[in-house]
C-alpha cells in the first residue's frame, strides 16, 4: 500500500512540469506579448503607463529573452511563491486567488457532499426496487437533471425566488456582509446564500451519479455472491449494504478525482450568472481581458487539482479494493 | 429416528414465468432425505437440479416461483417438538424464520466458490459473519471457531488464511473454505450443488473424501448434486435421477447402479467411462439432445431419446408418473407400469 502511494507520488513532479509547460504555452498563446496588448488597451481607454514602469515589467517577465528563459523565470517565481501581478486587477495574483479560494472551496465541497449524499441513496433505492414507482420517478427526475443546463436551472430558480419571494439570491452574502470582517453572523449569512448554488450545481451531478450507481448496483445484484449471502441467512438489507453496494461504489470512487477540478471549473457559468465571488468567473474575466498570467495560474491550479484528485482516487480505490492493492505490491 | 426423514419434498413444482412462456424447471419432484444419509441428485445439465435445491432453500427469485408442492423439514429451532415438520413453502420468503434456518440448519456449498465469495472481503470476515449471525458469540470466540473450521477442512495455515481473499487461494482451498463455512454452524442438512465441477480431477477426489470424512464425523445429511454418476457412486446412499424437471428413477445407490430400471438411468450408466471401456476415445453418450424448455410436453419427457419406447404411441401421448416398483425403488416409465399391472 505504502509502495503504491509512493509510486504515485514519484510521478507527481513529472506531471507538474508537463502541466506548467502547457499553462505557460497558454499564457503565450495570444498574439504579441500581453504587455503590448495591455499598453494598447490602456491607450485605447485614454490612460497610459510610464516608460520606466513598462521597462521594469519587461525585465521582470523577461519579455526580451527567448521563450524557454521566460518559462524558467515564470516557474522560478512560482516556486518562490511569487505568482506575479494581475495587470487587469493591478493586484498580486496570490491575493486575488487567496481571497476567492475559501468560498470556492466551500461551494465545491458543499456541492460534492450534497451530490453524493443524495445520489448514492437514490441509486441504491432505485436498483433494489427496480421498476417500482420510486425507480420510475427518479428516472424521470434524473433525465431532467441531466438534460437541463445548470445555468438554466440557476436562472429559473433565481427568477422564482425574486418573483415570488422578492429576494435576490445572487452572490454569497447579503449587502451588509459583503465587505464585513468574518463573524458568526457572516457565516450564517453565507450558509443562507450557499445552499441555492449548491443545489443548482449539485443537481446535474446528482442525476448522473444516481444513474451510474443504479446501473452498477444492478450488475452487482445479479452476482452469485448475493445468493450465497442469502443462503447464509443474512437479511436482505444487511447483505445489500455489505456486498453489492460496496462493490458498486468502487468504480465510482475512482472518479472522485475528476470531480475536484470539475467542481472548480464547472461552476464558471453558474457562478457568473449568480454573481458568485469564486475563482470560476475570475478565470472567465481573465481570459476575456487577456490577463494571461492570472489565467495561466488558475489553469495550472486546475491541473494540479486534477493530479491531486487522481491521486486521492487511486489511494481510495487501493484502500477499498484489495485486488488492486495487492496487485500493485 | 433414523427411519424418519429429515426432509420431505413432495410434488415440488417451480416455474419461471418469462415473456416467452412459462418454464416448468421443476415439475413434480418428490424425494426424502434421511438423517445422517447422503442423497445424490443426478441428471444432465439443465434438468432442474439447482432449481430444486434453491427451492428447498427458498432462494427462488422473480420471475421464478414455487407453484406447488411441499418441502417439509424437521427443524430443531423452529419446531415445537422433535417430531414437528415445518413446510418451508409456507414460510414468508424474506422472513426471519427462513433466515434463521439458512446457514444454520440448512447450509449450501455452491457450484462456483470463486463467484460465491466476495472478492473484497477476507475469508475470515465471511466466516465470522455467518457464525455471529446464528450464534451469540464475541468477535474473539467467532474467530476461534472460524480458525478451527479452516483447520478441520485441511488448511495448512488456518490463522493466516483468515486474512486472505478468495482469489488468492487455489481452487481446491477455495472450495475447502466454502465447506468450512457451510459447516460452521453444524447444519442438519448440507446441500452441495456440483461442488467439484470448478476444480481439477485430483483436487476433486481430495475434496470428495474430505466431504465424506466430515459427513461421517458430524453425521450430517447431505443432498449432493452432480451430473457425474461416478461421483454419486463414491458418496451417496440414495439416488434421485432427474430429467427435464422430473424424477425418472429413485432408489438406493446399489439398486440404481446394479439394477437400473429406467431407460434414462441405463443410458446414463452406459455413458460413464470405466476402466473396462475398451476404446477410450469413443465413449458412448446418450444420443439425441434435451428438448427446449418451452417445447410443449406431452408424453414421457424422455421419449425423443428413449431406445426402449413402447409401440402404439403410448409413450408419446401419455405421461408416466413416478411409482414404487419395490420397497425402495421408484420409476417413472410405462415399461414398469405394465409389470406392476401384470402382477
Ligand atoms: N433464473 C431463471 N430464469 C429462467 N429460467 C431459469 C432460471 N433458472 C433456471 N431456469 C430454467 O430451469 C432449468 C433448470 O436449471 P437448473 O436447475 O439450473 O439446471 P441444473 O440441473 O443444471 O442445475 C433451466 O434449463 C432453465 O430453463
Ligand atoms: S415411458 Fe416410454 S419413452 Fe419414457 S422412458 Fe419409459 S419406455 Fe422410454
Ligand atoms: Mg446447476
XYZ file of C-alpha atoms and ligand atoms in Angstrom:
708
model
C 0.000 0.000 0.000
C 2.742 2.383 1.016
C 4.815 1.448 -2.027
C 1.782 2.049 -4.161
C 1.297 5.570 -2.823
C 4.990 6.370 -3.105
C 4.987 5.215 -6.727
C 2.148 7.604 -7.428
C 3.841 10.441 -5.592
C 7.005 9.970 -7.618
C 5.014 10.625 -10.741
C 3.792 13.963 -9.403
C 6.797 16.228 -10.179
C 6.922 14.946 -13.731
C 3.243 15.731 -14.264
C 3.643 19.177 -12.747
C 6.416 20.002 -15.205
C 4.236 18.939 -18.134
C 1.306 20.961 -16.824
C 3.347 24.059 -16.160
C 4.596 23.951 -19.757
C 1.038 23.690 -21.020
C -0.101 26.544 -18.799
C 2.826 28.658 -19.953
C 2.091 27.991 -23.619
C -1.437 29.117 -22.914
C -0.179 32.328 -21.398
C 1.869 32.904 -24.532
C -0.906 31.945 -26.898
C -2.419 35.388 -27.643
C -0.587 37.254 -30.415
C 2.090 39.701 -29.290
C 3.112 39.779 -25.680
C 0.500 40.633 -23.125
C 2.288 43.789 -22.089
C 1.990 45.286 -25.548
C -1.694 44.454 -25.732
C -2.149 45.803 -22.235
C -0.488 49.087 -23.142
C -2.608 49.268 -26.262
C -5.677 48.701 -24.135
C -4.661 51.381 -21.714
C -4.068 53.758 -24.576
C -7.456 52.969 -26.029
C -9.099 53.853 -22.743
C -7.179 57.096 -22.573
C -4.644 56.280 -19.881
C -1.025 55.312 -20.220
C 1.883 53.821 -18.376
C 5.169 55.373 -17.588
C 8.149 54.304 -19.652
C 10.074 53.250 -16.525
C 7.245 51.054 -15.308
C 6.984 49.369 -18.683
C 10.680 48.626 -18.707
C 10.543 47.227 -15.190
C 7.742 44.857 -16.178
C 9.610 43.843 -19.324
C 12.642 42.940 -17.247
C 10.567 41.104 -14.656
C 8.895 38.823 -17.168
C 11.995 38.628 -19.367
C 9.990 39.569 -22.405
C 13.091 40.334 -24.470
C 14.538 36.926 -23.798
C 13.844 33.636 -25.586
C 10.685 31.735 -24.724
C 12.291 28.993 -22.631
C 14.021 31.571 -20.433
C 10.719 33.315 -19.915
C 9.288 29.943 -18.893
C 12.052 29.298 -16.389
C 11.670 32.777 -14.974
C 7.973 32.214 -14.514
C 8.424 28.790 -12.911
C 11.199 30.164 -10.728
C 8.937 32.935 -9.465
C 6.107 30.466 -8.805
C 8.455 28.193 -6.886
C 9.429 31.064 -4.610
C 5.747 31.716 -4.034
C 5.502 34.792 -6.238
C 2.627 34.273 -8.667
C 3.049 37.706 -10.191
C 0.650 40.577 -10.602
C -2.592 40.692 -12.473
C -2.386 43.593 -14.890
C -6.118 43.742 -15.178
C -6.791 43.969 -11.450
C -3.464 45.642 -10.686
C -3.080 43.345 -7.678
C -0.929 40.332 -6.778
C -2.385 37.128 -8.194
C -1.806 35.224 -4.943
C -4.000 37.757 -3.184
C -6.753 37.535 -5.783
C -6.872 33.738 -5.729
C -6.479 33.574 -1.962
C -9.491 35.818 -1.448
C -11.694 33.594 -3.513
C -10.223 30.276 -2.511
C -12.188 29.842 0.697
C -15.567 30.465 -0.903
C -14.738 28.390 -3.960
C -13.758 25.552 -1.684
C -16.889 25.918 0.455
C -19.055 25.867 -2.653
C -17.142 22.980 -4.237
C -17.097 20.787 -1.157
C -20.709 21.645 -0.370
C -21.742 20.630 -3.868
C -19.691 17.454 -3.708
C -21.121 16.340 -0.367
C -24.650 17.252 -1.478
C -24.252 15.277 -4.716
C -23.012 12.097 -3.039
C -25.355 12.251 -0.074
C -28.373 12.479 -2.370
C -27.258 10.428 -5.375
C -25.966 7.293 -3.670
C -29.132 6.574 -1.643
C -31.275 7.279 -4.721
C -29.126 4.895 -6.751
C -29.398 2.196 -4.086
C -33.165 2.548 -3.731
C -33.743 2.624 -7.477
C -31.681 -0.508 -8.040
C -33.109 -2.527 -5.168
C -36.647 -1.504 -6.089
C -36.163 -1.733 -9.824
C -39.248 -0.749 -11.863
C -41.101 0.472 -8.798
C -42.835 3.863 -8.699
C -39.830 5.189 -6.813
C -37.459 3.989 -9.524
C -39.530 5.483 -12.360
C -39.938 8.757 -10.501
C -36.211 9.185 -10.108
C -35.528 8.010 -13.643
C -37.629 10.895 -14.944
C -36.197 13.264 -12.350
C -32.674 12.251 -13.322
C -33.294 12.770 -17.025
C -34.455 16.294 -16.261
C -31.410 16.787 -14.111
C -29.031 15.677 -16.828
C -30.845 17.380 -19.696
C -31.282 20.832 -18.155
C -28.177 23.029 -18.325
C -27.196 24.214 -14.860
C -27.223 27.888 -15.772
C -30.823 27.407 -16.882
C -31.745 25.925 -13.515
C -29.937 28.806 -11.884
C -31.826 31.441 -13.898
C -35.198 29.800 -13.301
C -34.652 29.415 -9.566
C -33.358 32.967 -9.255
C -36.364 34.250 -11.129
C -38.749 32.269 -8.932
C -37.012 33.488 -5.776
C -37.167 37.052 -6.966
C -40.683 36.993 -8.380
C -42.445 35.132 -5.570
C -40.337 35.816 -2.526
C -38.890 39.126 -3.548
C -35.376 38.047 -2.599
C -32.312 38.433 -4.690
C -30.300 35.260 -4.345
C -27.256 36.310 -6.302
C -23.884 36.498 -4.605
C -22.875 34.661 -1.492
C -23.523 37.452 1.021
C -26.215 39.955 1.805
C -25.279 43.578 1.144
C -24.394 44.349 4.746
C -21.959 41.433 4.990
C -20.151 41.720 1.660
C -17.164 43.604 2.963
C -17.664 42.911 6.652
C -14.977 41.003 8.569
C -15.681 37.382 9.444
C -18.162 36.891 12.262
C -20.776 34.288 13.181
C -23.374 36.478 11.561
C -21.383 36.484 8.339
C -21.020 32.694 8.431
C -24.772 32.299 8.947
C -25.395 34.731 6.115
C -23.016 32.756 3.876
C -24.811 29.485 4.647
C -28.138 31.092 3.824
C -26.836 32.045 0.408
C -24.702 28.983 -0.211
C -27.398 26.319 -0.291
C -29.022 27.506 -3.508
C -25.885 27.407 -5.694
C -25.013 24.108 -4.011
C -28.372 22.659 -5.014
C -28.164 24.087 -8.522
C -24.614 22.895 -9.103
C -25.348 19.579 -7.406
C -28.494 18.606 -9.318
C -26.682 17.854 -12.532
C -24.036 15.699 -10.860
C -26.604 14.059 -8.602
C -28.641 12.910 -11.572
C -25.633 11.441 -13.344
C -24.200 9.809 -10.258
C -27.533 8.259 -9.286
C -27.871 6.713 -12.774
C -24.376 5.239 -12.639
C -24.866 3.957 -9.106
C -28.130 2.311 -10.116
C -26.557 0.617 -13.147
C -23.503 -0.576 -11.197
C -25.626 -1.905 -8.383
C -27.996 -3.725 -10.742
C -24.971 -5.548 -12.162
C -23.778 -6.497 -8.705
C -27.201 -7.656 -7.534
C -27.076 -10.423 -10.154
C -23.790 -11.851 -8.898
C -23.667 -15.315 -7.301
C -22.268 -13.978 -4.031
C -25.715 -12.472 -3.417
C -27.325 -15.881 -3.404
C -24.569 -17.217 -1.173
C -25.086 -14.386 1.308
C -28.815 -15.157 1.355
C -28.074 -18.851 1.829
C -26.054 -17.878 4.895
C -29.132 -16.295 6.416
C -28.197 -12.626 6.053
C -31.102 -10.226 5.935
C -31.657 -8.593 2.576
C -30.847 -5.093 3.719
C -27.666 -6.025 5.530
C -26.346 -8.065 2.672
C -27.108 -5.411 0.063
C -25.221 -2.807 2.059
C -22.279 -5.059 2.813
C -21.561 -6.685 -0.544
C -23.078 -5.199 -3.722
C -23.170 -1.567 -2.561
C -19.554 -1.771 -1.596
C -18.617 -3.272 -4.959
C -20.797 -0.865 -6.923
C -19.177 2.111 -5.186
C -15.621 1.109 -6.025
C -15.617 2.266 -9.653
C -17.415 5.473 -8.660
C -14.781 6.302 -6.119
C -12.192 6.156 -8.860
C -13.983 9.128 -10.430
C -13.838 11.295 -7.306
C -10.584 12.689 -8.616
C -12.231 14.124 -11.696
C -14.753 15.938 -9.552
C -12.132 18.041 -7.894
C -11.182 20.241 -10.878
C -14.688 19.916 -12.326
C -16.252 21.483 -9.295
C -13.935 24.456 -9.611
C -14.194 24.885 -13.356
C -17.681 23.537 -13.928
C -19.163 26.289 -11.849
C -17.945 29.081 -14.151
C -21.208 29.718 -15.929
C -23.458 29.309 -12.916
C -21.130 31.374 -10.770
C -21.133 34.123 -13.399
C -24.908 34.020 -13.711
C -25.342 34.088 -9.947
C -22.542 36.581 -9.426
C -20.638 34.364 -7.011
C -17.229 35.595 -5.808
C -15.449 32.360 -6.729
C -12.487 31.505 -8.926
C -14.533 30.397 -11.959
C -15.792 33.828 -13.028
C -12.373 35.297 -12.369
C -10.866 32.892 -14.917
C -13.525 33.882 -17.420
C -12.782 37.570 -16.934
C -9.016 36.936 -17.120
C -9.420 35.096 -20.420
C -11.626 37.789 -21.904
C -9.276 40.604 -20.933
C -6.186 38.570 -21.874
C -4.888 38.825 -18.325
C -2.808 35.816 -19.206
C -0.699 35.382 -16.089
C -3.808 35.235 -13.952
C -5.491 32.863 -16.408
C -2.396 30.670 -16.658
C -2.037 30.468 -12.913
C -5.666 29.457 -12.467
C -5.357 26.832 -15.188
C -2.191 25.485 -13.617
C -4.123 25.336 -10.369
C -6.932 23.359 -12.042
C -4.457 20.909 -13.497
C -2.837 20.444 -10.108
C -6.241 19.720 -8.669
C -6.748 17.069 -11.329
C -3.483 15.418 -10.340
C -4.230 15.586 -6.637
C -7.747 14.312 -7.303
C -6.483 11.345 -9.283
C -4.023 10.577 -6.538
C -6.789 10.666 -3.949
C -8.889 8.358 -6.139
C -6.053 5.903 -6.600
C -5.366 5.761 -2.892
C -9.042 5.368 -2.042
C -9.533 2.659 -4.622
C -6.475 0.739 -3.479
C -7.666 1.058 0.069
C -11.144 -0.196 -0.822
C -10.263 -2.909 -3.300
C -7.725 -5.497 -2.164
C -7.437 -6.800 -5.729
C -5.803 -3.523 -6.770
C -3.890 -3.024 -3.552
C -2.297 -6.468 -3.529
C -1.669 -6.460 -7.245
C 0.458 -3.338 -7.035
C 2.570 -4.809 -4.257
C -35.374 -41.677 14.497
C -33.256 -42.781 11.573
C -36.307 -44.063 9.733
C -37.920 -40.662 9.794
C -36.892 -38.349 7.011
C -35.196 -35.058 7.869
C -36.556 -33.509 4.698
C -39.574 -34.498 2.637
C -40.033 -32.878 -0.749
C -43.452 -33.622 -2.215
C -44.602 -32.863 -5.712
C -42.454 -29.737 -5.937
C -43.175 -27.559 -8.919
C -41.059 -24.469 -9.590
C -41.787 -22.351 -12.620
C -40.260 -19.321 -14.298
C -42.777 -17.004 -15.885
C -40.909 -15.468 -18.793
C -42.248 -13.302 -21.599
C -41.837 -16.216 -23.985
C -43.878 -18.520 -21.791
C -43.741 -20.480 -18.586
C -40.750 -22.725 -17.974
C -41.512 -25.602 -15.653
C -37.955 -26.009 -14.415
C -39.009 -28.419 -11.675
C -42.151 -30.349 -12.412
C -43.490 -32.541 -9.642
C -40.341 -33.673 -7.883
C -40.548 -35.768 -4.702
C -37.784 -37.233 -2.560
C -36.783 -37.819 1.053
C -33.538 -37.094 2.849
C -32.814 -39.173 5.953
C -30.666 -38.005 8.821
C -27.062 -38.962 8.505
C -27.528 -40.072 4.903
C -26.342 -38.703 1.587
C -28.860 -38.245 -1.193
C -27.393 -37.831 -4.644
C -29.355 -35.960 -7.302
C -28.049 -36.718 -10.747
C -29.034 -35.543 -14.198
C -27.712 -33.722 -17.221
C -27.067 -30.008 -17.076
C -30.282 -28.002 -17.206
C -32.543 -30.722 -15.811
C -33.523 -28.650 -12.802
C -31.150 -29.799 -10.080
C -30.097 -26.344 -8.968
C -33.639 -25.008 -9.122
C -34.746 -27.903 -6.913
C -32.295 -27.120 -4.144
C -32.781 -23.368 -4.485
C -36.454 -24.076 -3.901
C -35.567 -26.008 -0.752
C -33.562 -23.017 0.478
C -36.388 -20.748 -0.735
C -33.912 -18.764 -2.808
C -36.004 -18.685 -5.985
C -36.214 -15.097 -7.214
C -38.551 -13.366 -9.631
C -39.654 -14.307 -12.270
C -39.497 -17.746 -10.683
C -41.795 -19.092 -8.001
C -42.765 -22.308 -6.296
C -46.093 -23.080 -7.902
C -46.965 -26.192 -5.985
C -45.752 -28.762 -3.530
C -44.458 -29.101 -0.002
C -40.948 -29.017 1.461
C -41.216 -30.385 4.979
C -38.161 -30.004 7.184
C -37.628 -31.321 10.697
C -36.187 -28.145 12.194
C -34.825 -28.085 15.725
C -35.067 -24.346 16.188
C -38.433 -23.773 14.516
C -40.229 -26.960 15.564
C -42.108 -27.213 18.850
C -41.275 -30.832 19.426
C -38.668 -33.002 17.804
C -41.308 -34.603 15.621
C -42.634 -31.446 14.037
C -42.064 -30.964 10.360
C -42.297 -27.467 9.007
C -43.365 -26.803 5.452
C -40.779 -24.332 4.196
C -43.028 -23.386 1.286
C -45.471 -21.856 3.774
C -42.893 -19.587 5.432
C -42.633 -15.959 4.267
C -39.813 -15.723 1.716
C -37.919 -12.861 3.353
C -38.941 -13.710 6.899
C -36.796 -14.191 9.971
C -37.750 -17.872 10.281
C -36.192 -18.847 6.965
C -33.158 -16.704 7.698
C -32.700 -18.493 10.994
C -32.633 -21.817 9.125
C -30.363 -20.815 6.275
C -26.677 -21.169 7.005
C -27.613 -22.626 10.363
C -29.660 -25.809 9.968
C -29.525 -25.916 6.162
C -26.237 -24.872 4.607
C -25.173 -24.540 0.982
C -21.951 -25.336 -0.817
C -22.338 -23.555 -4.136
C -21.232 -24.561 -7.595
C -18.624 -21.856 -8.059
C -16.825 -20.901 -4.868
C -14.894 -18.215 -6.730
C -18.034 -16.275 -7.547
C -19.741 -17.063 -4.258
C -17.116 -15.356 -2.123
C -16.996 -11.596 -2.107
C -13.715 -10.513 -3.723
C -13.257 -7.555 -1.392
C -13.859 -9.243 1.951
C -11.441 -11.665 3.584
C -12.250 -15.341 4.074
C -12.181 -14.720 7.827
C -14.641 -11.857 7.568
C -17.121 -14.004 5.648
C -16.744 -16.950 8.016
C -17.138 -14.858 11.145
C -20.191 -13.226 9.609
C -22.140 -16.475 9.372
C -21.010 -17.613 12.833
C -22.159 -14.412 14.520
C -25.357 -14.440 12.542
C -26.501 -17.659 14.173
C -24.555 -17.859 17.417
C -24.340 -15.253 20.168
C -20.567 -15.220 20.396
C -17.984 -12.463 20.745
C -15.633 -11.490 17.936
C -12.837 -13.390 19.650
C -14.851 -16.584 20.009
C -16.189 -16.348 16.460
C -12.656 -16.015 15.192
C -11.602 -19.062 17.173
C -14.470 -21.119 15.738
C -13.590 -19.959 12.220
C -9.931 -20.922 12.617
C -10.938 -24.336 13.971
C -13.172 -24.905 10.951
C -10.465 -23.929 8.483
C -8.112 -26.319 10.214
C -10.714 -29.058 10.081
C -11.166 -28.707 6.327
C -7.427 -29.011 5.808
C -5.967 -25.511 5.696
C -2.265 -25.868 6.480
C -2.192 -22.349 7.923
C -5.671 -21.516 9.194
C -4.711 -18.318 11.065
C -3.121 -16.636 8.096
C -5.850 -17.936 5.770
C -8.337 -15.820 7.720
C -6.758 -12.687 6.252
C -6.634 -13.978 2.704
C -9.040 -13.178 -0.100
C -10.793 -15.937 -2.013
C -8.970 -15.140 -5.253
C -5.622 -15.614 -3.528
C -6.418 -19.271 -2.842
C -6.160 -22.268 -5.141
C -9.404 -23.772 -6.438
C -9.187 -26.658 -4.015
C -8.533 -24.476 -0.963
C -11.294 -22.120 -2.021
C -13.789 -24.967 -2.070
C -12.424 -26.219 1.275
C -13.035 -22.753 2.697
C -16.593 -22.931 1.362
C -17.094 -26.333 3.007
C -15.703 -24.926 6.236
C -18.107 -22.018 6.014
C -21.062 -24.318 5.347
C -20.188 -26.491 8.340
C -19.522 -23.670 10.833
C -22.944 -23.898 12.456
C -23.157 -27.718 12.354
C -26.077 -27.862 9.927
C -28.575 -30.714 9.953
C -28.688 -30.625 6.179
C -25.859 -29.728 3.848
C -26.663 -29.014 0.229
C -23.754 -29.306 -2.181
C -24.505 -28.100 -5.715
C -21.904 -29.663 -8.015
C -19.171 -28.686 -5.554
C -16.358 -30.186 -7.589
C -17.102 -29.056 -11.134
C -14.875 -25.990 -10.911
C -11.753 -27.867 -9.772
C -9.357 -30.340 -11.369
C -9.746 -34.096 -11.017
C -7.053 -34.735 -8.393
C -8.280 -31.952 -6.149
C -11.811 -33.122 -6.819
C -11.029 -36.522 -5.273
C -9.485 -34.843 -2.220
C -12.455 -32.565 -1.701
C -14.851 -35.519 -2.043
C -13.002 -37.602 0.501
C -12.936 -34.607 2.845
C -16.707 -34.235 2.474
C -17.190 -37.933 3.098
C -14.987 -37.804 6.230
C -16.745 -34.743 7.639
C -20.136 -36.240 6.847
C -19.323 -39.344 8.847
C -17.844 -37.390 11.751
C -20.748 -34.988 12.082
C -23.489 -37.338 10.847
C -24.717 -34.534 8.592
C -27.372 -35.256 5.993
C -26.279 -34.192 2.542
C -28.019 -33.509 -0.729
C -25.253 -33.929 -3.246
C -25.918 -32.665 -6.739
C -23.873 -33.738 -9.720
C -24.098 -34.652 -13.373
C -21.452 -37.287 -12.748
C -22.699 -40.746 -11.723
C -19.153 -41.723 -10.809
C -19.156 -39.164 -8.007
C -22.547 -40.411 -6.816
C -21.155 -43.936 -6.502
C -18.465 -42.715 -4.113
C -20.658 -40.683 -1.854
C -24.392 -41.317 -1.967
C -26.642 -43.666 -0.022
C -29.682 -42.924 -2.155
C -30.023 -41.539 -5.643
C -32.594 -39.438 -7.490
C -32.256 -39.404 -11.267
C -33.752 -36.274 -12.839
C -34.607 -35.457 -16.422
C -36.301 -32.282 -17.659
C -37.528 -31.249 -14.242
C -38.946 -34.651 -13.356
C -37.743 -37.608 -11.332
C -37.138 -40.599 -13.625
C -35.988 -43.053 -11.023
C -35.034 -43.073 -7.371
C -33.690 -45.669 -5.004
C -30.701 -46.910 -3.019
C -27.361 -46.429 -4.721
C -26.769 -50.184 -5.154
C -30.081 -50.663 -6.907
C -29.538 -47.710 -9.204
C -26.107 -48.926 -10.246
C -26.703 -52.668 -10.395
C -30.346 -52.904 -11.178
C -31.334 -49.708 -13.035
C -34.963 -49.800 -14.140
C -35.432 -46.626 -16.163
C -34.144 -46.401 -19.741
C -32.633 -42.993 -18.920
C -30.728 -44.342 -15.909
C -29.455 -47.178 -18.048
C -28.342 -44.722 -20.707
C -26.559 -42.594 -18.107
C -24.762 -45.637 -16.738
C -23.641 -46.648 -20.202
C -22.134 -43.215 -20.688
C -19.821 -43.480 -17.649
C -16.257 -44.133 -18.715
C -14.902 -47.173 -16.878
C -11.580 -48.955 -16.865
C -13.324 -51.709 -18.786
C -14.266 -49.466 -21.657
C -12.120 -50.776 -24.459
C -11.979 -47.874 -26.821
C -11.416 -44.845 -24.640
C -11.693 -42.366 -27.444
C -15.233 -43.383 -28.306
C -17.265 -43.152 -25.159
C -20.904 -43.946 -25.595
C -23.041 -40.911 -24.972
C -26.776 -40.607 -24.855
C -27.976 -39.876 -28.335
C -30.323 -37.018 -29.057
C -30.444 -33.694 -27.282
C -32.517 -32.261 -24.488
C -35.721 -30.679 -25.791
C -36.165 -26.937 -25.454
C -37.820 -25.962 -22.176
C -40.675 -24.114 -23.915
C -41.445 -27.056 -26.111
C -44.904 -28.367 -25.372
C -44.579 -31.560 -23.471
C -46.927 -34.422 -23.915
C -45.896 -37.953 -23.260
C -42.806 -39.147 -21.490
C -40.166 -36.421 -21.288
C -37.522 -38.909 -22.376
C -39.424 -40.294 -25.367
C -37.401 -38.477 -28.027
C -34.203 -40.173 -26.896
C -35.547 -43.414 -25.479
C -34.334 -46.616 -27.125
C -36.987 -48.676 -25.409
C -40.058 -46.573 -26.136
C -43.217 -48.604 -26.328
C -45.179 -49.141 -29.528
C -48.701 -47.821 -30.080
C -47.639 -44.265 -29.286
C -48.309 -44.685 -25.587
C -45.038 -43.034 -24.583
C -45.749 -40.123 -26.912
C -49.319 -39.496 -25.857
C -49.361 -40.190 -22.137
C -47.084 -39.082 -19.340
C -45.869 -41.758 -16.925
C -45.834 -40.998 -13.192
C -43.340 -41.997 -10.538
C -44.408 -45.309 -8.997
C -42.793 -47.569 -6.430
C -41.765 -50.830 -8.039
C -40.431 -52.337 -4.824
C -39.809 -51.302 -1.252
C -37.058 -48.850 -2.090
C -37.090 -48.099 -5.769
C -39.452 -45.876 -7.770
C -39.568 -45.456 -11.527
C -41.458 -43.215 -13.910
C -41.809 -45.307 -17.043
C -44.575 -47.271 -18.742
C -42.363 -50.316 -19.025
C -42.765 -50.782 -15.305
C -46.364 -49.836 -15.048
C -47.067 -52.825 -17.264
C -45.031 -55.029 -14.961
C -46.814 -53.784 -11.878
C -50.156 -54.151 -13.603
C -49.253 -57.614 -14.770
C -48.529 -58.823 -11.257
N -33.493 -17.512 -13.426
C -34.069 -18.305 -14.349
N -34.892 -17.773 -15.268
C -35.483 -18.561 -16.198
N -35.310 -19.872 -16.296
C -34.491 -20.465 -15.416
C -33.825 -19.717 -14.395
N -33.092 -20.561 -13.659
C -33.281 -21.790 -14.192
N -34.136 -21.745 -15.244
C -34.586 -22.878 -16.050
O -34.546 -24.023 -15.253
C -33.865 -25.066 -15.943
C -33.083 -25.860 -14.955
O -31.999 -25.117 -14.494
P -31.009 -25.645 -13.372
O -31.777 -26.108 -12.190
O -30.035 -24.563 -13.116
O -30.306 -26.872 -14.069
P -29.143 -27.802 -13.486
O -29.749 -29.165 -13.387
O -28.050 -27.775 -14.475
O -28.751 -27.263 -12.162
C -33.011 -24.412 -16.981
O -32.951 -25.175 -18.128
C -33.725 -23.097 -17.255
O -34.584 -23.272 -18.373
S -42.127 -44.179 -20.674
Fe -41.613 -44.874 -22.687
S -40.351 -43.286 -23.554
Fe -40.444 -42.918 -21.380
S -38.682 -43.922 -20.626
Fe -40.311 -45.377 -20.440
S -40.217 -46.527 -22.316
Fe -38.952 -44.712 -22.654
Mg -26.852 -26.351 -11.639
